PDB file of C-alpha atoms in Angstrom:
ATOM      1  CA  MET A  14      91.246 134.965  46.778  1.00 96.00           C
ATOM      2  CA  LYS A  15      88.568 133.930  44.390  1.00 97.00           C
ATOM      3  CA  LYS A  16      87.290 136.008  41.560  1.00 98.00           C
ATOM      4  CA  THR A  17      84.478 135.563  38.916  1.00 98.00           C
ATOM      5  CA  TYR A  18      84.848 136.909  35.355  1.00 98.00           C
ATOM      6  CA  LYS A  19      82.365 137.149  32.459  1.00 98.00           C
ATOM      7  CA  ILE A  20      83.569 135.004  29.457  1.00 97.00           C
ATOM      8  CA  GLU A  21      82.589 134.738  25.948  1.00 95.00           C
ATOM      9  CA  VAL A  22      82.960 131.327  24.394  1.00 92.00           C
ATOM     10  CA  ASP A  23      81.353 129.373  21.588  1.00 91.00           C
ATOM     11  CA  CYS A  24      81.194 125.778  22.782  1.00 92.00           C
ATOM     12  CA  ALA A  25      81.468 123.525  25.921  1.00 94.00           C
ATOM     13  CA  ASN A  26      84.595 121.765  24.513  1.00 95.00           C
ATOM     14  CA  CYS A  27      86.333 125.233  24.187  1.00 93.00           C
ATOM     15  CA  ALA A  28      85.382 126.227  27.648  1.00 95.00           C
ATOM     16  CA  ASN A  29      87.018 123.090  28.821  1.00 96.00           C
ATOM     17  CA  LYS A  30      90.167 124.011  26.856  1.00 95.00           C
ATOM     18  CA  MET A  31      89.896 127.540  28.519  1.00 97.00           C
ATOM     19  CA  GLU A  32      89.685 126.063  31.935  1.00 98.00           C
ATOM     20  CA  ASP A  33      92.586 123.723  31.386  1.00 98.00           C
ATOM     21  CA  ALA A  34      94.818 126.694  29.891  1.00 97.00           C
ATOM     22  CA  THR A  35      93.780 128.724  33.050  1.00 98.00           C
ATOM     23  CA  LYS A  36      94.800 126.053  35.543  1.00 98.00           C
ATOM     24  CA  LYS A  37      98.168 125.822  34.088  1.00 97.00           C
ATOM     25  CA  THR A  38      98.799 129.723  34.360  1.00 98.00           C
ATOM     26  CA  ALA A  39     101.272 130.885  37.062  1.00 98.00           C
ATOM     27  CA  GLY A  40      99.590 132.417  39.875  1.00 98.00           C
ATOM     28  CA  VAL A  41      96.307 130.409  39.540  1.00 98.00           C
ATOM     29  CA  LYS A  42      95.475 128.012  42.298  1.00 98.00           C
ATOM     30  CA  ASP A  43      92.308 126.686  40.727  1.00 98.00           C
ATOM     31  CA  ALA A  44      89.950 127.610  37.954  1.00 98.00           C
ATOM     32  CA  THR A  45      86.399 126.676  36.967  1.00 98.00           C
ATOM     33  CA  VAL A  46      84.743 127.628  33.712  1.00 97.00           C
ATOM     34  CA  ASN A  47      80.905 127.429  33.660  1.00 96.00           C
ATOM     35  CA  PHE A  48      80.025 127.209  29.799  1.00 96.00           C
ATOM     36  CA  MET A  49      76.189 127.608  30.580  1.00 96.00           C
ATOM     37  CA  ALA A  50      76.553 130.689  32.844  1.00 97.00           C
ATOM     38  CA  LEU A  51      79.415 132.085  30.569  1.00 97.00           C
ATOM     39  CA  LYS A  52      81.464 132.603  33.858  1.00 98.00           C
ATOM     40  CA  MET A  53      84.920 131.600  34.990  1.00 98.00           C
ATOM     41  CA  ILE A  54      85.795 131.408  38.644  1.00 98.00           C
ATOM     42  CA  VAL A  55      89.673 131.952  39.275  1.00 98.00           C
ATOM     43  CA  GLU A  56      91.214 131.066  42.678  1.00 98.00           C
ATOM     44  CA  PHE A  57      94.505 132.861  42.853  1.00 98.00           C
ATOM     45  CA  GLU A  58      97.664 131.785  44.701  1.00 98.00           C
ATOM     46  CA  GLU A  59      98.736 133.687  47.794  1.00 97.00           C
ATOM     47  CA  GLY A  60     100.374 137.002  46.906  1.00 96.00           C
ATOM     48  CA  ALA A  61      99.570 136.808  43.242  1.00 97.00           C
ATOM     49  CA  ASP A  62      98.253 139.846  41.417  1.00 97.00           C
ATOM     50  CA  PRO A  63      94.846 139.110  39.968  1.00 97.00           C
ATOM     51  CA  LYS A  64      95.242 141.810  36.922  1.00 97.00           C
ATOM     52  CA  ALA A  65      98.654 140.407  35.939  1.00 98.00           C
ATOM     53  CA  VAL A  66      97.768 136.929  36.185  1.00 98.00           C
ATOM     54  CA  MET A  67      94.561 137.447  34.248  1.00 98.00           C
ATOM     55  CA  LYS A  68      96.454 139.102  31.387  1.00 97.00           C
ATOM     56  CA  GLU A  69      98.511 135.763  31.271  1.00 98.00           C
ATOM     57  CA  VAL A  70      95.330 133.797  31.465  1.00 98.00           C
ATOM     58  CA  LEU A  71      93.864 135.586  28.508  1.00 97.00           C
ATOM     59  CA  LYS A  72      97.040 134.929  26.496  1.00 97.00           C
ATOM     60  CA  ASN A  73      96.965 131.298  27.507  1.00 97.00           C
ATOM     61  CA  CYS A  74      93.238 130.926  26.456  1.00 96.00           C
ATOM     62  CA  LYS A  75      93.690 132.780  23.204  1.00 95.00           C
ATOM     63  CA  LYS A  76      96.246 130.033  22.322  1.00 95.00           C
ATOM     64  CA  VAL A  77      93.695 127.361  22.575  1.00 91.00           C
ATOM     65  CA  GLU A  78      90.702 129.017  21.374  1.00 89.00           C
ATOM     66  CA  ASP A  79      91.636 132.424  19.583  1.00 91.00           C
ATOM     67  CA  ASP A  80      87.956 133.780  19.649  1.00 90.00           C
ATOM     68  CA  CYS A  81      87.303 133.562  23.294  1.00 93.00           C
ATOM     69  CA  GLU A  82      87.124 136.640  25.437  1.00 96.00           C
ATOM     70  CA  ILE A  83      87.457 137.302  29.146  1.00 96.00           C
ATOM     71  CA  TYR A  84      86.242 140.513  30.891  1.00 96.00           C
ATOM     72  CA  PHE A  85      88.282 141.777  33.629  1.00 89.00           C
TER      73      PHE A  85
END
C-alpha cells in the first residue's frame, strides 16, 4: 500500500536525509521525498500498520532533521 503525506522541510539536503531515514524504518518497503512539492510517498510492507509505522518514521526523521514535520 502506498500513501502520500505532506511534509515540512527546509532544504533539499534535509529532504534526502528524511528519505534515507524513512527507507530504513521497519515496515517501510520504499519511500520518496519530493522537496519541491513538500510531499513524501511511502510504500508500506505487507501487513504493516501505516499509523504505527509513520510514528516511527517521524521519530527517525527528527533524529536527522529535528525541525522537520510530517502530517499524517
